[in-house]
mmCIF file of C-alpha atoms in Angstrom:
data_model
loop_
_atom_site.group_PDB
_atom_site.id
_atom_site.type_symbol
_atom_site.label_atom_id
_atom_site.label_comp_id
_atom_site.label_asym_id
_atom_site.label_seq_id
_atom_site.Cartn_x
_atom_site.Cartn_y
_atom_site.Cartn_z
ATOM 1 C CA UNK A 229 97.964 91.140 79.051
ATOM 2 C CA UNK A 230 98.048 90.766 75.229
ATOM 3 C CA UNK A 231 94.572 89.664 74.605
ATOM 4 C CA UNK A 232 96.150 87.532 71.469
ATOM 5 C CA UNK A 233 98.019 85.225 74.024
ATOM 6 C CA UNK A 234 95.233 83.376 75.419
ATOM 7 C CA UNK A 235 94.372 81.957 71.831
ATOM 8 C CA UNK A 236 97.853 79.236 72.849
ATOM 9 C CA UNK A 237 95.393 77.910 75.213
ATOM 10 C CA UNK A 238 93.116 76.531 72.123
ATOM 11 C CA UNK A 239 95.943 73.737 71.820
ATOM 12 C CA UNK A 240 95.318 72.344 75.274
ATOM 13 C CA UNK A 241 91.574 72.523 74.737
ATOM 14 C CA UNK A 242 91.425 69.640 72.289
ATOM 15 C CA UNK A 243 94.405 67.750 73.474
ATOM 16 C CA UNK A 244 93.397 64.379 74.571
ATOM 17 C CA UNK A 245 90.173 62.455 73.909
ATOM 18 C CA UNK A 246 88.669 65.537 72.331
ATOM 19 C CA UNK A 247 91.122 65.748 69.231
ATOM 20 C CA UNK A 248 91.460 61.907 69.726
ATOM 21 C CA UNK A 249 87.878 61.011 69.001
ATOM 22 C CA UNK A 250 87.446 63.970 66.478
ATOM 23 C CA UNK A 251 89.906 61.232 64.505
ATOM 24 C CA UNK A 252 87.696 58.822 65.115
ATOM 25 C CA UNK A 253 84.642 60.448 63.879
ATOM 26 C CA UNK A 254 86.834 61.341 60.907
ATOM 27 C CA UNK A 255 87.077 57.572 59.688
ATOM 28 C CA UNK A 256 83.758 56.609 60.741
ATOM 29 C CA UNK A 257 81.003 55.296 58.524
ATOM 30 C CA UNK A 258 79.011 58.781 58.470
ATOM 31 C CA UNK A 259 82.328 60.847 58.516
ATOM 32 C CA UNK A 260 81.166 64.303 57.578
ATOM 33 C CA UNK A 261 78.161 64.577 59.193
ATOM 34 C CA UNK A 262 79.388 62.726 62.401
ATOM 35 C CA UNK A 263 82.515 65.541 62.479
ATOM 36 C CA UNK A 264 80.380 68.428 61.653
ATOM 37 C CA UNK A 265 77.506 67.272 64.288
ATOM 38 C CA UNK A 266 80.684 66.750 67.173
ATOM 39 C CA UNK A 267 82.094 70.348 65.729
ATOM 40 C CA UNK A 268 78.979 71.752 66.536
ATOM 41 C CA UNK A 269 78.020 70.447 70.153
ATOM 42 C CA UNK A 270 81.904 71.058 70.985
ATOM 43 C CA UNK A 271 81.647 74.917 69.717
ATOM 44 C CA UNK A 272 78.159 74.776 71.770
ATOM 45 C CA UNK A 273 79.950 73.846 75.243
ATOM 46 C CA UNK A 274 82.655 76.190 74.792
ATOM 47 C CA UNK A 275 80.818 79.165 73.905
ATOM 48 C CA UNK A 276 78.501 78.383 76.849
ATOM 49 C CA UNK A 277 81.586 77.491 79.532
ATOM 50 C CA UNK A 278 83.644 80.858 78.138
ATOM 51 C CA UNK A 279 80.590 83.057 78.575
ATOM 52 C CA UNK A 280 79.809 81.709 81.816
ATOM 53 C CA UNK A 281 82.760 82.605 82.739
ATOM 54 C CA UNK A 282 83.622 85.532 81.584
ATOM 55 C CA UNK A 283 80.505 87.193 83.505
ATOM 56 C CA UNK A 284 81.223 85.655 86.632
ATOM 57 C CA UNK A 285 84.946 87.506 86.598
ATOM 58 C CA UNK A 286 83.211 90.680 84.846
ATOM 59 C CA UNK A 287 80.619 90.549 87.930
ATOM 60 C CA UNK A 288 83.705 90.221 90.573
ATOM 61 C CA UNK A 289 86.042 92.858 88.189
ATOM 62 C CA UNK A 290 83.209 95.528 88.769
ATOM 63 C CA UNK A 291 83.556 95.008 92.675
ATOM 64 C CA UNK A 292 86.373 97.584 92.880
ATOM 65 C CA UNK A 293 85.280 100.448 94.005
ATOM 66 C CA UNK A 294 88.028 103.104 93.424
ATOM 67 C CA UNK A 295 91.208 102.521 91.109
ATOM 68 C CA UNK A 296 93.240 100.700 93.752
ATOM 69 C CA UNK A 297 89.891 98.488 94.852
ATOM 70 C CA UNK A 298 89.670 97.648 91.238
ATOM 71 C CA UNK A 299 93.525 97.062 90.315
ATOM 72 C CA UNK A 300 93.279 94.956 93.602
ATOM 73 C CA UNK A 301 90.404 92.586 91.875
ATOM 74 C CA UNK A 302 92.335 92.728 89.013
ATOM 75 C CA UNK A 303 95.302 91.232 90.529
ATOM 76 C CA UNK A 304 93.235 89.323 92.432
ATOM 77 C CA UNK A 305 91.938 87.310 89.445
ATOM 78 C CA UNK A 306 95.068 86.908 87.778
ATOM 79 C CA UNK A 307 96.222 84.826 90.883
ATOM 80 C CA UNK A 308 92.971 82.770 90.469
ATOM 81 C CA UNK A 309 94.226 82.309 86.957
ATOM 82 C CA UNK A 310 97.592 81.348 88.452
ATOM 83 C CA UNK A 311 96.549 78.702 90.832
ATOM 84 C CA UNK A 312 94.362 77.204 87.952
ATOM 85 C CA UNK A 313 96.717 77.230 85.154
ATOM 86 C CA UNK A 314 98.934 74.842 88.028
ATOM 87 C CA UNK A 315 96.041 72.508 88.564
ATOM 88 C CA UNK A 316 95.861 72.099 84.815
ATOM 89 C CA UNK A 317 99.452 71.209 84.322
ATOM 90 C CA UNK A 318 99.076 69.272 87.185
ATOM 91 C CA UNK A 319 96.112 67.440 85.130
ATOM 92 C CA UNK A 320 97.642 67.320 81.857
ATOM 93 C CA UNK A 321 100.717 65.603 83.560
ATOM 94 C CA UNK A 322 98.570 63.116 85.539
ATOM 95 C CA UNK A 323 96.950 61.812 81.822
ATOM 96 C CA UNK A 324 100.329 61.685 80.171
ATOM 97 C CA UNK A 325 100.418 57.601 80.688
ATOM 98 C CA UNK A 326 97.376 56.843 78.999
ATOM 99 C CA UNK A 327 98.920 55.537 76.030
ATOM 100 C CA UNK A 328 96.068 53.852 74.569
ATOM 101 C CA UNK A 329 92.549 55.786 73.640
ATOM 102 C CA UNK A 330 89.616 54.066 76.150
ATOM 103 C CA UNK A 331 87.803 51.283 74.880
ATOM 104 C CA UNK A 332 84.612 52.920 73.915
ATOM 105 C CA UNK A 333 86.384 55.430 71.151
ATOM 106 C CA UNK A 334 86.122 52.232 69.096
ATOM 107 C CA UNK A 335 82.457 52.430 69.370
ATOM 108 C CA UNK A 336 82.884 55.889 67.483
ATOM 109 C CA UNK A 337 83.752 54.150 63.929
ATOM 110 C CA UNK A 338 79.464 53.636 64.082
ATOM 111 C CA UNK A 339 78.461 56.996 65.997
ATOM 112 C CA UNK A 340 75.537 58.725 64.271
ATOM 113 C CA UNK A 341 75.685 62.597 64.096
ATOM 114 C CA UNK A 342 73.127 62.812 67.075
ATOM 115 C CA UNK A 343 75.817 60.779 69.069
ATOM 116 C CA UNK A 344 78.577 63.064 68.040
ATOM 117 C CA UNK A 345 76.827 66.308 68.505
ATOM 118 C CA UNK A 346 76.096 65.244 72.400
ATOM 119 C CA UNK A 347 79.617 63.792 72.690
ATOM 120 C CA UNK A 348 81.361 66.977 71.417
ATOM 121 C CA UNK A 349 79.183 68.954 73.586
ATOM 122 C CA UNK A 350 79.543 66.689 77.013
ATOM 123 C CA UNK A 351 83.708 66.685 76.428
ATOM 124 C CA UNK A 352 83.739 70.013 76.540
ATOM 125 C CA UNK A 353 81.631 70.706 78.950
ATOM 126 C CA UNK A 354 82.373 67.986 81.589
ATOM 127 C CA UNK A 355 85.832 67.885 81.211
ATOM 128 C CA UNK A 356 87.925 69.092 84.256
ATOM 129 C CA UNK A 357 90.782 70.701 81.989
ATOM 130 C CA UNK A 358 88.971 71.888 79.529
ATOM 131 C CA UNK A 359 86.973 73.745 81.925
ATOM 132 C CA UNK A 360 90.246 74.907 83.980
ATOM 133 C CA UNK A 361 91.408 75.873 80.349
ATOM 134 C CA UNK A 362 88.039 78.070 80.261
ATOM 135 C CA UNK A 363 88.042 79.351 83.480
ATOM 136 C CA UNK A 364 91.830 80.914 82.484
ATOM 137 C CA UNK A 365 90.772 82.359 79.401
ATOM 138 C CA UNK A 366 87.465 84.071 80.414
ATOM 139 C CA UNK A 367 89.128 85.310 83.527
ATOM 140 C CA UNK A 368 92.367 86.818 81.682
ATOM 141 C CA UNK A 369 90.320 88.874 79.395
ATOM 142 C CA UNK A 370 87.789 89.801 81.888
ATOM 143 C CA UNK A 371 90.264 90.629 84.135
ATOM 144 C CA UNK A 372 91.990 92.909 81.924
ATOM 145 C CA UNK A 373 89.210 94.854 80.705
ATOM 146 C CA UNK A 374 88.283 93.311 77.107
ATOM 147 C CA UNK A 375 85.196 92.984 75.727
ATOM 148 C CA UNK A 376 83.569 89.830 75.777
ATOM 149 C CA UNK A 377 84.125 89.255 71.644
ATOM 150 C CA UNK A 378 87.373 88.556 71.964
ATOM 151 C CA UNK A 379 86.445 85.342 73.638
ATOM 152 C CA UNK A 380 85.561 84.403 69.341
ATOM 153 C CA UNK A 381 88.940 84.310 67.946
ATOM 154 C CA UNK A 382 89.832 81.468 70.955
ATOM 155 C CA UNK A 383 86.798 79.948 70.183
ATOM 156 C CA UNK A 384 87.413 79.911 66.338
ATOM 157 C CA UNK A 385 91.238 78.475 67.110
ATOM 158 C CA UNK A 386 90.114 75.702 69.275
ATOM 159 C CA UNK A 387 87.129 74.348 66.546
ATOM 160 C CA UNK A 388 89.677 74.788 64.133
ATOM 161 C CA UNK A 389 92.176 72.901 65.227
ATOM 162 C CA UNK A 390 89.497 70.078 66.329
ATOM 163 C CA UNK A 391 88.692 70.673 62.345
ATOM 164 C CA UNK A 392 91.717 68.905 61.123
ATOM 165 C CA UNK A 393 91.170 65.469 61.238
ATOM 166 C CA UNK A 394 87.815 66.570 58.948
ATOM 167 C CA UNK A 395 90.100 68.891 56.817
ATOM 168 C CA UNK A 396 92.237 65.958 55.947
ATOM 169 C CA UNK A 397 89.507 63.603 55.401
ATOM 170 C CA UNK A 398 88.507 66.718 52.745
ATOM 171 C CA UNK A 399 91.653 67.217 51.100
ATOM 172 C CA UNK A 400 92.859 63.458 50.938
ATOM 173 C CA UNK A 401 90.003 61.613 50.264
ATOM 174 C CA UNK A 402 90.380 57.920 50.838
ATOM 175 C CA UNK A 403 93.975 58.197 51.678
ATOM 176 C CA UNK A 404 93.245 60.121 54.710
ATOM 177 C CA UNK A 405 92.270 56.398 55.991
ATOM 178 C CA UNK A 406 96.203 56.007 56.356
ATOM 179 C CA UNK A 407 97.161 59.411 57.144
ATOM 180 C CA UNK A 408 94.326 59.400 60.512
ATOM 181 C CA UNK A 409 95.926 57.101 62.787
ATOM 182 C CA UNK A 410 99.111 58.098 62.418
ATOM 183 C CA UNK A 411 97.662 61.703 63.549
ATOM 184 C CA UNK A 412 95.671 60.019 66.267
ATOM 185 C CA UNK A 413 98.782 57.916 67.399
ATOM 186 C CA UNK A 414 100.965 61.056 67.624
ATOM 187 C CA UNK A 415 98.396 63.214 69.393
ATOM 188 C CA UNK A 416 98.149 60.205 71.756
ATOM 189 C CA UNK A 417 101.754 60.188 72.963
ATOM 190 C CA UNK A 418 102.173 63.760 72.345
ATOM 191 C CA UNK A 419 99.755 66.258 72.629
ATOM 192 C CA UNK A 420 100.186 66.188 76.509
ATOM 193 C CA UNK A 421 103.781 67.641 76.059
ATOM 194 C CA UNK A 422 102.504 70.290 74.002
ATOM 195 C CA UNK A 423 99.974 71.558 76.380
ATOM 196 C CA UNK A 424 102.285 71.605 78.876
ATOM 197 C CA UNK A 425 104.484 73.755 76.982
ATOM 198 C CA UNK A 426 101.889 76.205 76.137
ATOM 199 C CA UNK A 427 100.542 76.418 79.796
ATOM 200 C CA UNK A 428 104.105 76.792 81.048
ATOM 201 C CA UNK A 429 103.933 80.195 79.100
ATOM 202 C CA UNK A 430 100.626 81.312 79.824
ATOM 203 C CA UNK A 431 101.995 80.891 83.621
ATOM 204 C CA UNK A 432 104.937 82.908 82.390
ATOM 205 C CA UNK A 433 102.339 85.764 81.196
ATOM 206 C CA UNK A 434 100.501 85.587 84.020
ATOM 207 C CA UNK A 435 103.168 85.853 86.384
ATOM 208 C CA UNK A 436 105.051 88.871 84.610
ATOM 209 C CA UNK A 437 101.508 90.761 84.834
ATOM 210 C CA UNK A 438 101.675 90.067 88.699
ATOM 211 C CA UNK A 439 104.825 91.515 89.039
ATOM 212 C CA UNK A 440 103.885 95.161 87.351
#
């Protein structure tokens, strides 16, 4: 397992309402702070959910006894990995017909920074394939051996890529109010092929690793 190949997973992290209402907060009336307050709580509840994790498959890794005990819980987490990376794409397809963003995103064009800190932090958090998205990538690495830092680089992806809305509101100014929707529109329809095309080969990944 190439520890590098779990970072794909940061794209279906903040498909959805998560990269949806970061748009939002991007045209709202307190912007910047409002982004930066929802950046924060959302890098909160990941770092939280991924360490979590990642000790609970550390604590069932160190089970094995001898070397074929502990190639056995090895293997034995990848297929827990397995069956959850298919109840995610099982997810992400169920969402694909929600064309429109729910009603109270519209609400987020007034959200104060406290609102957008707890929102960013509750999405993540509280959200079934976000935390199936956590529960693969803490249980890949832990499952293969490496050190609990290398959970940072997926967490740096996935705020990063929830940065972008914010980036463009940075680097375009006013004419970011045009460029937004059109990102929010796309992600809408989109995103949910995407993530199904990166899960589809983390399963791949996973599945080779079963068969050495």
């Amino acid at each position: 397992m190439n520890w590098l190949s779990v970072l794909l997973l940061a794209v279906v992290m903040i498909a959805g309402p998560q990269i949806i209402s970061a748009v939002f907060l991007a045209s709202s009336r307190e912007a910047k702070r409002s982004s930066l307050a929802y950046l924060v709580g959302a890098g909160l509840a990941v770092l939280i959910g991924l360490t979590v994790w990642y000790f609970v498959f550390h604590v069932v890794r160190g089970t094995g006894g001898g070397q074929g005990k502990h190639d056995g819980t090895r293997h034995l987490i990848d297929w827990v990995v397995l069956a959850v990376l298919l109840a995610l794409t099982v997810m992400v397809f169920a969402r694909r017909k929600r064309s429109q963003p729910p009603k109270w995103m519209s609400k987020l064009q007034a959200a104060s920074p406290r609102f957008a800190f707890g929102l960013g932090f509750l999405l993540f958090i509280a959200m079934p394939s976000d935390e199936a998205t956590m529960v693969a990538v803490a249980g890949s690495l832990a499952g293969h051996d490496k050190p609990w830092w290398h959970l940072l680089p997926f967490l740096v992806l996935t705020l990063l890529l929830l940065a972008l809305p914010l980036l463009v509101l940075l680097a375009l100014g006013q004419r970011a109010v045009a460029v937004l929707p059109k990102v929010r529109d796309w992600a809408n329809e989109h995103s949910w092929l995407v993530s199904e095309a990166v899960i589809l080969i983390f399963v791949i990944i996973v599945v080779s690793d079963l068969l050495k």
